[in-house]
Coordinates of C-alpha atoms in Angstrom, one line a residue:
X2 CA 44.7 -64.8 84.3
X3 CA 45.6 -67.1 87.3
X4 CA 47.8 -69.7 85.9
X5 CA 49.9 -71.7 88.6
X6 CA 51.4 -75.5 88.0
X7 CA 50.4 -78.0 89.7
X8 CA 52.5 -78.5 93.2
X9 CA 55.0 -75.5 91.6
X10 CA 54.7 -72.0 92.3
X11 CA 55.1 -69.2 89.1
X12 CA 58.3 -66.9 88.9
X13 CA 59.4 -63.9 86.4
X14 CA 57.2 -64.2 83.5
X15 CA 59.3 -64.0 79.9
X16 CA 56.7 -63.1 77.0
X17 CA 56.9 -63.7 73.4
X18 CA 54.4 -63.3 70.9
X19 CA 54.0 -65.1 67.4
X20 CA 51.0 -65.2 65.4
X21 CA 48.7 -63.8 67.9
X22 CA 49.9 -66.8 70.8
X23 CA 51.5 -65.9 73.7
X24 CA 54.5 -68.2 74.8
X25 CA 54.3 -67.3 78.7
X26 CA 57.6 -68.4 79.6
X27 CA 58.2 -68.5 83.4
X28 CA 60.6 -69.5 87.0
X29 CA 59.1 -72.5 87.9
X30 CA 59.4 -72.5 91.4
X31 CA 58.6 -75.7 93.5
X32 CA 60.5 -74.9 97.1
X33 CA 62.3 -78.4 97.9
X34 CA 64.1 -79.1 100.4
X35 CA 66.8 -79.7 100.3
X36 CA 66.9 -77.0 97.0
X37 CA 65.9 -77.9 93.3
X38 CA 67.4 -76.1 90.7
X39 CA 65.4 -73.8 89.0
X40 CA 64.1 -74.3 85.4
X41 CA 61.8 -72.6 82.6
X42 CA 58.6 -73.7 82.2
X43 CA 56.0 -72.4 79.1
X44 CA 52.4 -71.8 78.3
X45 CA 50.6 -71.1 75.8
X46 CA 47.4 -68.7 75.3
X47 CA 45.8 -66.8 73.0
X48 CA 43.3 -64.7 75.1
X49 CA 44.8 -65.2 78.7
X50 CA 41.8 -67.2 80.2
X51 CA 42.6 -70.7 79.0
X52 CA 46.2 -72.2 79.1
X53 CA 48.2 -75.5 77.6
X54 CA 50.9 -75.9 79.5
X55 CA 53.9 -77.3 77.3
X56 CA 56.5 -78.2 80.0
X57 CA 59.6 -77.6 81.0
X58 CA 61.7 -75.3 77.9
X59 CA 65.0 -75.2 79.6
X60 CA 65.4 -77.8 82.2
X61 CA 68.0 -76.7 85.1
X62 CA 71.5 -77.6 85.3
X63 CA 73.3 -80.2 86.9
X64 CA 74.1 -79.4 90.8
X65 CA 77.4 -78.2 89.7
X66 CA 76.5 -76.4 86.6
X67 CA 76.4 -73.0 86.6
X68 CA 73.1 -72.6 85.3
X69 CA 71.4 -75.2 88.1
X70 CA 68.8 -72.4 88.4
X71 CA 68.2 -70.7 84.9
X72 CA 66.9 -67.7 85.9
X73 CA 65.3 -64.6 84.0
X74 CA 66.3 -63.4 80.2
X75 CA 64.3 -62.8 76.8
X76 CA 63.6 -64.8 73.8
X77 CA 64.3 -63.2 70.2
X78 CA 64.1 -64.1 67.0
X79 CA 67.6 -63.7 64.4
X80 CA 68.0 -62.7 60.9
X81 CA 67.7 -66.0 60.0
X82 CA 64.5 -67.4 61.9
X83 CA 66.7 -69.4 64.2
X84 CA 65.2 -68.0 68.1
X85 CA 67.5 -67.1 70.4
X86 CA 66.8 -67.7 74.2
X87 CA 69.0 -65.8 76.7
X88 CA 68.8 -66.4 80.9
X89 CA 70.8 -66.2 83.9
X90 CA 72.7 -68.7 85.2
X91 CA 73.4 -69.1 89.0
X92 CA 74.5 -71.4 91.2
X93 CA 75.1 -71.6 94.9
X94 CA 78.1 -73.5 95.2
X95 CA 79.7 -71.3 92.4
X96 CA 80.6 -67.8 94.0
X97 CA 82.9 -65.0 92.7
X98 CA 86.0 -62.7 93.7
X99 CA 84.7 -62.1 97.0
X100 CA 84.7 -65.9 97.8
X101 CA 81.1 -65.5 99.0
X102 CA 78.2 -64.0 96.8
X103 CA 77.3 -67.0 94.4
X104 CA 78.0 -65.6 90.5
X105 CA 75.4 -64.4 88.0
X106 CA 76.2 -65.2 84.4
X107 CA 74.5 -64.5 80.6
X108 CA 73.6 -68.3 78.8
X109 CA 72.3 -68.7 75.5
X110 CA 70.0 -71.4 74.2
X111 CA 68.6 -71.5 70.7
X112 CA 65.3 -73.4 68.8
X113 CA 65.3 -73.9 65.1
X114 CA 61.6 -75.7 65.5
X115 CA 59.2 -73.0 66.7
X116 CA 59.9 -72.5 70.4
X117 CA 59.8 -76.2 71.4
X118 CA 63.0 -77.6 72.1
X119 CA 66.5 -75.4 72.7
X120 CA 69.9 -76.4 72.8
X121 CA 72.1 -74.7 75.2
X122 CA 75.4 -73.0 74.5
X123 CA 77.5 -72.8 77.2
X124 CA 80.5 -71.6 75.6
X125 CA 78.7 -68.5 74.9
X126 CA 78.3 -67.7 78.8
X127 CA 79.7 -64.7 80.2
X128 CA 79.8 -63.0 83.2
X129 CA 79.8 -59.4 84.6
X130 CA 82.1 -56.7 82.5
X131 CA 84.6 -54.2 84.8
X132 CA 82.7 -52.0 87.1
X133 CA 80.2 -53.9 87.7
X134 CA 79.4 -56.6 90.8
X135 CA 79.9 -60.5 89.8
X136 CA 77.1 -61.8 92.0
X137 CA 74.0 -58.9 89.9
X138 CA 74.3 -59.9 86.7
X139 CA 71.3 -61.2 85.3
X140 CA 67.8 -60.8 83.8
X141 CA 69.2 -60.1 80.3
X142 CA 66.8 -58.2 77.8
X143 CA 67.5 -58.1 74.1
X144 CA 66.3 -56.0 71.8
X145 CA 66.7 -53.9 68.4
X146 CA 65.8 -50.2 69.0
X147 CA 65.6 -50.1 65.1
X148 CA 66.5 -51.8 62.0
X149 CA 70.7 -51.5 61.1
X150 CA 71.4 -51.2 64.5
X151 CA 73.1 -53.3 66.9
X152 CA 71.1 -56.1 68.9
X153 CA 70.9 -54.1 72.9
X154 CA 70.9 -56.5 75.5
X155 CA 70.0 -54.6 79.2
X156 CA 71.4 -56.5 82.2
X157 CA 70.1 -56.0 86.2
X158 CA 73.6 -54.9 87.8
X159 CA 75.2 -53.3 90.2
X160 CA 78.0 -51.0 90.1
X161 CA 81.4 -52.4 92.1
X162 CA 81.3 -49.2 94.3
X163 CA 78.9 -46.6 96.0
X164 CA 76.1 -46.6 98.5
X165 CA 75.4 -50.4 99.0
X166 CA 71.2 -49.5 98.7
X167 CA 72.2 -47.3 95.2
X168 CA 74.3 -49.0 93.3
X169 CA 71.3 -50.2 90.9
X170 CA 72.2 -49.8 87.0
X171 CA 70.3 -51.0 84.1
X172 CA 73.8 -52.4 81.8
X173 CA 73.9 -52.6 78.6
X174 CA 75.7 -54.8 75.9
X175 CA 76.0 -54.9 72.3
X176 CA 76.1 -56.8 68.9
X177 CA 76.0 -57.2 65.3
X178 CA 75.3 -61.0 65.3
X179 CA 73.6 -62.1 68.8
X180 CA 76.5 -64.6 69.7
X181 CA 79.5 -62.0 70.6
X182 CA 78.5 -59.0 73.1
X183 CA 80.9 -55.8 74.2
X184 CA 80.3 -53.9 76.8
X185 CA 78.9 -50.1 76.0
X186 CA 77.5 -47.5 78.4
X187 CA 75.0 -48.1 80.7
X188 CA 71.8 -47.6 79.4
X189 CA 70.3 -46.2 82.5
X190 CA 72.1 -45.2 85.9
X191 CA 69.4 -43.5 88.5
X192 CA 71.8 -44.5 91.2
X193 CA 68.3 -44.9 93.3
X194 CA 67.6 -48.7 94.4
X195 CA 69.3 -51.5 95.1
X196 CA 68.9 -52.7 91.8
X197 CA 66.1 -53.0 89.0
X198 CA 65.3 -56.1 87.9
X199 CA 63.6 -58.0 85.0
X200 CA 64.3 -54.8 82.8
X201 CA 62.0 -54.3 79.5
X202 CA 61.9 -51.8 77.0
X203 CA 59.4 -51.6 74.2
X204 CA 58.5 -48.3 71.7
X205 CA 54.5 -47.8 71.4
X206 CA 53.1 -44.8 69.4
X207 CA 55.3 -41.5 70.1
X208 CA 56.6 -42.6 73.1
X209 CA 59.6 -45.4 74.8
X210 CA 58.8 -47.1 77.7
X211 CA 61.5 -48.5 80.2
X212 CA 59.9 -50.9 82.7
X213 CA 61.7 -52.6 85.9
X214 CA 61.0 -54.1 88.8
X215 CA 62.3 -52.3 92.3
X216 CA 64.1 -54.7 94.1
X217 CA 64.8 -52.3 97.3
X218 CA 62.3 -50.7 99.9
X219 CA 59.2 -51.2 97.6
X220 CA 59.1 -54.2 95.8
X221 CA 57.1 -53.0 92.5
X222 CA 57.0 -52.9 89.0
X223 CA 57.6 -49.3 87.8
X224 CA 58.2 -47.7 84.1
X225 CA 59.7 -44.4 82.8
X226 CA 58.6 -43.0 79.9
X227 CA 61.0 -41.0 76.6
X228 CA 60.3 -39.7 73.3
X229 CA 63.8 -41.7 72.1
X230 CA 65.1 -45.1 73.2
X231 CA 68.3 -43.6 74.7
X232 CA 65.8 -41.1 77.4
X233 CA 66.3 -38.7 78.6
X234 CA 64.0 -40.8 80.8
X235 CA 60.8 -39.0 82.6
X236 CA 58.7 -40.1 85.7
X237 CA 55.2 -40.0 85.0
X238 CA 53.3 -39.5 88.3
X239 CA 52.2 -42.3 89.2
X240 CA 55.0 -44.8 87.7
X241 CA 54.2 -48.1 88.9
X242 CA 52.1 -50.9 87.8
X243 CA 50.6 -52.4 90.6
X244 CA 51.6 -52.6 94.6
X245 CA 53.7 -54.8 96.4
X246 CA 51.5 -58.2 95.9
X247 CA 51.9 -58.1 92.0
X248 CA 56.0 -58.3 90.9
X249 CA 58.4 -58.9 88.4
X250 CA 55.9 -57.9 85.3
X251 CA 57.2 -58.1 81.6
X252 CA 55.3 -56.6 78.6
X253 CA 54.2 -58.2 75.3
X254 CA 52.7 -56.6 72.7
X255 CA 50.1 -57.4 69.4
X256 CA 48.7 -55.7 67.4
X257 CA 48.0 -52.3 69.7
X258 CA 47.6 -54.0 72.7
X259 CA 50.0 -54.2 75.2
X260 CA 49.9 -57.2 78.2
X261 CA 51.7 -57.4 81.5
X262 CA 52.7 -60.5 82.6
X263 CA 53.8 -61.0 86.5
X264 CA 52.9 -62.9 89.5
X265 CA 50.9 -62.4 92.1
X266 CA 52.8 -63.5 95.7
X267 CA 52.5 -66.1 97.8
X268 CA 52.2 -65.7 101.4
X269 CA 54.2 -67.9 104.0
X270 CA 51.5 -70.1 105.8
X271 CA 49.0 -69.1 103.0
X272 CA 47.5 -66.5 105.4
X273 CA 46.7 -62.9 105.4
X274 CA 49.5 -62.2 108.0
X275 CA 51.8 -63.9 106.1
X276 CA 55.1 -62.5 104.8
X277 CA 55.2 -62.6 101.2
X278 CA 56.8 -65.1 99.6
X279 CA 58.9 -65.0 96.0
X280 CA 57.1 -66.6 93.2
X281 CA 53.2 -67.2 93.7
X282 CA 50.2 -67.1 90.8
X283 CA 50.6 -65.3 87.5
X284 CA 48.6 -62.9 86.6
X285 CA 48.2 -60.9 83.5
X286 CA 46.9 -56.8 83.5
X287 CA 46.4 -55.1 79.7
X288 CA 47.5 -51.4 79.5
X289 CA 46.5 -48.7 77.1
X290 CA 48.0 -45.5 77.0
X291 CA 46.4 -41.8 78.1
X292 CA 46.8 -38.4 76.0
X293 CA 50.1 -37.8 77.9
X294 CA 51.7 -41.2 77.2
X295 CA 51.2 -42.5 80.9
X296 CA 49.7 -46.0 81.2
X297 CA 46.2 -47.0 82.8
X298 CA 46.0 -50.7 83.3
X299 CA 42.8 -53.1 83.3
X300 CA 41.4 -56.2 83.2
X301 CA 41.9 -57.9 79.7
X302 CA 38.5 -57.9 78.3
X303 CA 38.5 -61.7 77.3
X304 CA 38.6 -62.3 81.2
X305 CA 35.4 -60.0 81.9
X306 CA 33.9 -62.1 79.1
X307 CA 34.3 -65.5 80.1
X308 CA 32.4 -64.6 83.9
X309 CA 29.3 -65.3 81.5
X310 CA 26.9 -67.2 84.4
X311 CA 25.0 -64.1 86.1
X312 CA 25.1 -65.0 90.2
X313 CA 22.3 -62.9 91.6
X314 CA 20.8 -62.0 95.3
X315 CA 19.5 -59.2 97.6
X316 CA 21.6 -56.7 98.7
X317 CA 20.2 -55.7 102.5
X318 CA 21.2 -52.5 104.5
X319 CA 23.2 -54.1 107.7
X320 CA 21.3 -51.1 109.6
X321 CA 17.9 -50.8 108.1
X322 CA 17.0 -53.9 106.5
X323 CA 16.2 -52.3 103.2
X324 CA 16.4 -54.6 100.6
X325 CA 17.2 -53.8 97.3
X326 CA 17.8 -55.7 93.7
X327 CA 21.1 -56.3 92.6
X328 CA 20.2 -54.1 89.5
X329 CA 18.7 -51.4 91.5
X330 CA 20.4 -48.2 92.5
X331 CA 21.7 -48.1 95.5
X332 CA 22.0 -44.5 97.1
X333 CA 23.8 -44.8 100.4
X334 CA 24.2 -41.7 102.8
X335 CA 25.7 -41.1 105.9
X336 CA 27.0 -37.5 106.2
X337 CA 28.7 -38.1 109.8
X338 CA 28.6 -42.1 109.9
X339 CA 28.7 -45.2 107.9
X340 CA 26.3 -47.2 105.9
X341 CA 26.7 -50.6 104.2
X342 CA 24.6 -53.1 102.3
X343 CA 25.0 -56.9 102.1
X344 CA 24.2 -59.5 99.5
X345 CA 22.0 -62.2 101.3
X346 CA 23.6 -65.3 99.4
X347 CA 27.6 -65.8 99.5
X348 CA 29.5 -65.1 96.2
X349 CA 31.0 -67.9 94.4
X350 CA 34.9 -68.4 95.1
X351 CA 35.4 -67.7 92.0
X352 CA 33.3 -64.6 90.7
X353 CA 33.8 -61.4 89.1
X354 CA 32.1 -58.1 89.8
X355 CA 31.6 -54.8 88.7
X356 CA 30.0 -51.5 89.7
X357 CA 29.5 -47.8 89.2
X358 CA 29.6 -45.3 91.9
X359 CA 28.7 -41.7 91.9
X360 CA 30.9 -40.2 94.5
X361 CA 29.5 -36.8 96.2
X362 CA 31.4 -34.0 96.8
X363 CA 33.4 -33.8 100.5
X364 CA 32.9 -37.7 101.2
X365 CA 35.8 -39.6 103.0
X366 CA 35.1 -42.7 102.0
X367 CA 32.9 -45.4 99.8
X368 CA 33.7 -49.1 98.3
X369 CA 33.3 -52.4 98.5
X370 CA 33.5 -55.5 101.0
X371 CA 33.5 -59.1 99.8
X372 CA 33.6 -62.2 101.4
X373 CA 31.8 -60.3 104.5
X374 CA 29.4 -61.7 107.2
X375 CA 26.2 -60.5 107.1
X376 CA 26.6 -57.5 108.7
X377 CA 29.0 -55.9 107.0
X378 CA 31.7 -56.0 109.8
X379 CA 34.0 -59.1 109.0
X380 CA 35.4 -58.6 105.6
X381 CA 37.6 -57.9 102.8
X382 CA 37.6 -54.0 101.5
X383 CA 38.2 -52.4 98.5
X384 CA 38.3 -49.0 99.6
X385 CA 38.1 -45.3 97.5
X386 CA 39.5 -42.6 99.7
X387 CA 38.9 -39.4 97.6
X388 CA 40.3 -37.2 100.2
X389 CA 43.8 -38.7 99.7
X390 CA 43.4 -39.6 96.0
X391 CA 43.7 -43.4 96.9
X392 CA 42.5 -46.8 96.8
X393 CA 43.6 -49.4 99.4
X394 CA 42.8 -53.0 100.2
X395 CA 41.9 -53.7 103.8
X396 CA 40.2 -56.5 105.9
X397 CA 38.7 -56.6 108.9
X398 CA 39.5 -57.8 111.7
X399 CA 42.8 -57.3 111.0
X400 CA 45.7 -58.8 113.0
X401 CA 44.2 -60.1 116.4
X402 CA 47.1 -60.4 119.4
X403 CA 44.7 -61.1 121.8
X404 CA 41.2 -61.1 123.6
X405 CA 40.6 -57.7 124.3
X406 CA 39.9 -54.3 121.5
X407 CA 42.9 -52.9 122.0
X408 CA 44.9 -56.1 121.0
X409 CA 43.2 -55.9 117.2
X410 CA 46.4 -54.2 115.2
X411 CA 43.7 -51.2 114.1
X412 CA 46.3 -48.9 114.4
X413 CA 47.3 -49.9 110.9
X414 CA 45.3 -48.2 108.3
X415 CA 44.9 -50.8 105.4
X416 CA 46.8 -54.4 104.3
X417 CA 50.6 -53.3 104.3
X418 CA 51.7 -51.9 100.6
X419 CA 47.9 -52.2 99.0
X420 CA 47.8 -48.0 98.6
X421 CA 47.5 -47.0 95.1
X422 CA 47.4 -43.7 94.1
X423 CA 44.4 -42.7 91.8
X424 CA 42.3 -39.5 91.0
X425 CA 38.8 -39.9 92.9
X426 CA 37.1 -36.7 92.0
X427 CA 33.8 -36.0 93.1
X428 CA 31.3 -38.1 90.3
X429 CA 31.3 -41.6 88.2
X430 CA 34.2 -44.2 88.8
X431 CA 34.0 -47.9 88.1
X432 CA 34.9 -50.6 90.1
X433 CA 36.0 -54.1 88.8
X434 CA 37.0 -56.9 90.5
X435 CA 37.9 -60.3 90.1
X436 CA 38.3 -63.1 92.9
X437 CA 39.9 -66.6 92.5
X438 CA 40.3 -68.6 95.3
X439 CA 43.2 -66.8 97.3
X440 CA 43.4 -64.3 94.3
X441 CA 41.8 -60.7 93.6
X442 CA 42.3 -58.2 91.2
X443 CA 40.7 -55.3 91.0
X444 CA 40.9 -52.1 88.9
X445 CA 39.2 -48.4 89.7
X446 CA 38.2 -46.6 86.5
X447 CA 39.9 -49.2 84.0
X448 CA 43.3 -47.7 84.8
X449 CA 44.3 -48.2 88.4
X450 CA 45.2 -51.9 89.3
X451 CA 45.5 -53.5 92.8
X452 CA 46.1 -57.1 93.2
X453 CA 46.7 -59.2 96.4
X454 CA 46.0 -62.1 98.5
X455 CA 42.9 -63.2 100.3
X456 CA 43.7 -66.4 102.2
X457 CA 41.5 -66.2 105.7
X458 CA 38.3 -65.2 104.3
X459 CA 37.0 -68.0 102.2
X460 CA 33.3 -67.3 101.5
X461 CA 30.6 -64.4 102.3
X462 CA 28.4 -62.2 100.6
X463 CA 30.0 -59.1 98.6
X464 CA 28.4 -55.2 99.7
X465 CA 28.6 -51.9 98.9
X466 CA 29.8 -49.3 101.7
X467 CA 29.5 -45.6 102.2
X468 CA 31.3 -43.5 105.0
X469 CA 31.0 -39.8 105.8
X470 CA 29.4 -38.8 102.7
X471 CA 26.9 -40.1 100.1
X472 CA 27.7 -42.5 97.4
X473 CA 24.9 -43.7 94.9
X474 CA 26.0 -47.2 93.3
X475 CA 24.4 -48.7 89.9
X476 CA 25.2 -50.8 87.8
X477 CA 26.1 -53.6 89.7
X478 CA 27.0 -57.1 88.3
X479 CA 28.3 -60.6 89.5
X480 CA 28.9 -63.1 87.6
X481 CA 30.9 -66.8 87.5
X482 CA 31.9 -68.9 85.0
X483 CA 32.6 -72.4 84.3
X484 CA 36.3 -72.9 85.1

């Protein structure tokens, strides 16, 4: 779930499938300075918890090539069994009409042995069509909506004129033979955000999903939903896949399952109060579909699976000094305050956990902390706000300016961007979580997903909190594993 190379950072995730292994393509990212070019990088898996890594696929261009950093596409397989491996190329020193903004190009590679060696193409490069901006041209997606149709390849652009933070446009090519492309009508044209990146499109059951990462104000992974390839596209209400921390996901499919691949951000400094950083950690969430076509998203189960070494300890009321089991049900009450419980031992760095908590009617808050002191009050939090259908991560302290109360930033209600919208009505909801290192993921009720960093906290025990209301928590299990 947490792949990252060694001394390299993970960018855009490309997926393909075959025979039940998942060829995790990716950005390798490895910040030199002066600048590398970028290249593409594989792994292999077949359940997402172990990984071969097979090098690099498509090394980056010479400094004056125009693919020195071969940036995102798709991988498909022709007619003929020969695959076909489409990216961006991009180079500084190579810029368009506007003598400044470097250009964005289509390249083409192809493999005739299984994936493991390409030959590129240049002379099959092209750049943006008319209408469209030279320098957002790039993440091309191919696909065939159904068989006698045209191959569709859907491109991250930007049309030449309009507001500068609207201009976003999904285009959209064609052809018959996946070496000659014309330009068609765009395949979607919100006029919303800046741009949407790392477009994917894939049919499942009755339904089409469009998925694309925001690149404007909110920096997320989002989908629309249609009964036919060509929309009308709807929004389901809550349309995005994750928050800010978890970008750039692509889909792959077997079977009926259905995996996103993305990355989880670095953060400058590698601390909490870092800005976030492109590239980081991948990380992989499975999605099933509801009764109205919406997605949930979880924890693969061969993750949960492999946390097979139970870590037990007390859990003690920071108040009380009750001490309870960690298999005991844990009812904790506080109609006008707050009340907490601690695990006596630290948890492992790396650990998962999981719990089910009966949430009372009227109550404003209940969760979890991890990697907390003793008493509860220096922590991560995982935190269930029924009262505005959310979940959010938060820490405390959070940012410190100075010596004195007032100079603790607790003006700010949780870590910026970790709100996610889910339904907390009053009774049952599960919690899962899993921590690695600077890594967590956790999900509320196997459908809502929140992933982010966890840099200045390295070790403490993990609790369960309750605040203006009553929460009664069972079911409570930690576990590590053998890495």
């Amino acid at each position: 779930m947490f792949f990252q190379p060694d001394k390299a950072w993970v960018g855009d995730v490309i997926p393909f499938e075959r025979d039940g292994e998942f060829w995790l393509f990716y950005l390798r990212e490895v910040r030199d300075d002066p600048e590398a070019g970028s290249a593409w990088d594989v792994v292999t898996t077949r359940d997402f918890v172990t990984f071969t890594d097979r090098g690099t696929a498509i090394p980056a261009g010479e400094p004056d090539a125009p693919d020195f950093n071969a940036y995102t596409g798709s991988v498909v397989t022709g007619p003929d069994g020969t695959d076909h491996l489409f990216y961006t190329g991009h180079n500084p020193r190579i810029v368009g009409p506007d003598g400044e903004t470097p250009l964005q190009i289509v390249m083409h590679a192809t493999s005739r042995d299984g994936l493991t060696s390409w030959v590129k193409h240049p002379e099959l490069s092209f750049g943006a069509t008319e209408g469209y901006e030279a320098g957002d041209w790039r993440d091309p997606f191919v696909f065939k909506a159904a068989e006698g149709q045209p191959w569709r390849m859907l491109l991250a652009a930007r049309h030449a004129a309009g507001p500068r933070r609207r201009r976003g446009v999904i285009a959209q090519m064609q052809s018959d033979d996946l070496m000659t492309w014309r330009p068609v009508e765009a395949f979607w044209d919100p006029r919303r955000y800046v741009t949407h990146e790392c477009p994917d499109v894939f049919p499942w059951g009755d339904w089409w999903y469009l998925v694309h990462s925001e690149f404007s104000e909110s920096f997320t992974t989002r989908y629309r939903m249609a009964r036919t390839v060509d929309g009308p596209w709807i929004t389901p209400e809550h349309d995005t896949i994750d928050g800010r921390a978890f970008y750039a996901s692509k889909s792959v499919g077997h079977g009926d399952r259905r995996f996103f691949c993305g990355w989880i951000a670095s953060k400058e400094g590698s601390c909490d109060d870092g800005p976030y950083q492109w590239a980081g950690t991948m990380s992989v969430l499975e999605s099933t579909q509801r009764p109205d076509g919406s997605l949930a998203f979880d924890i693969p189960s061969e993750l949960r699976a492999s946390f097979d070494i139970p870590h037990a300890s007390a859990l003690v009321d920071t108040a009380t000094g009750t001490r309870y089991t960690t298999d005991a049900e844990v009812t904790l009450s506080a109609p006008d305050g707050y009340a907490c419980v601690v695990s006596e031992a630290p948890i492992p760095a790396t650990a998962y956990a999981s719990v089910t908590v009966d949430i009372a009617a009227n109550t404003t808050e209940c969760g979890i902390v991890f990697r907390s002191s003793a008493d509860g009050d220096n922590c991560y939090i995982l935190r269930l706000e029924p009262r505005r259908s959310r979940a959010v991560v938060d820490r405390w302290p959070r940012r410190v300016t100075g010596e004195m109360q007032w100079e603790i930033s607790g003006d700010v209600p949780f870590q910026v961007e970790l709100e996610r919208p889910c339904t907390l009505e009053p009774g049952e909801h599960t919690i899962d979580i899993v921590m690695d290192g600077s890594l967590m993921v956790a999900v509320i009720d196997q459908q809502v997903a929140v992933s982010a960093r966890i840099y200045d906290r390295t070790a403490g025990g993990f609790g369960l909190f309750a605040g203006e209301g009553t929460a009664t928590f069972r079911d409570l299990r930690i576990a590590t594993r053998i890495r």
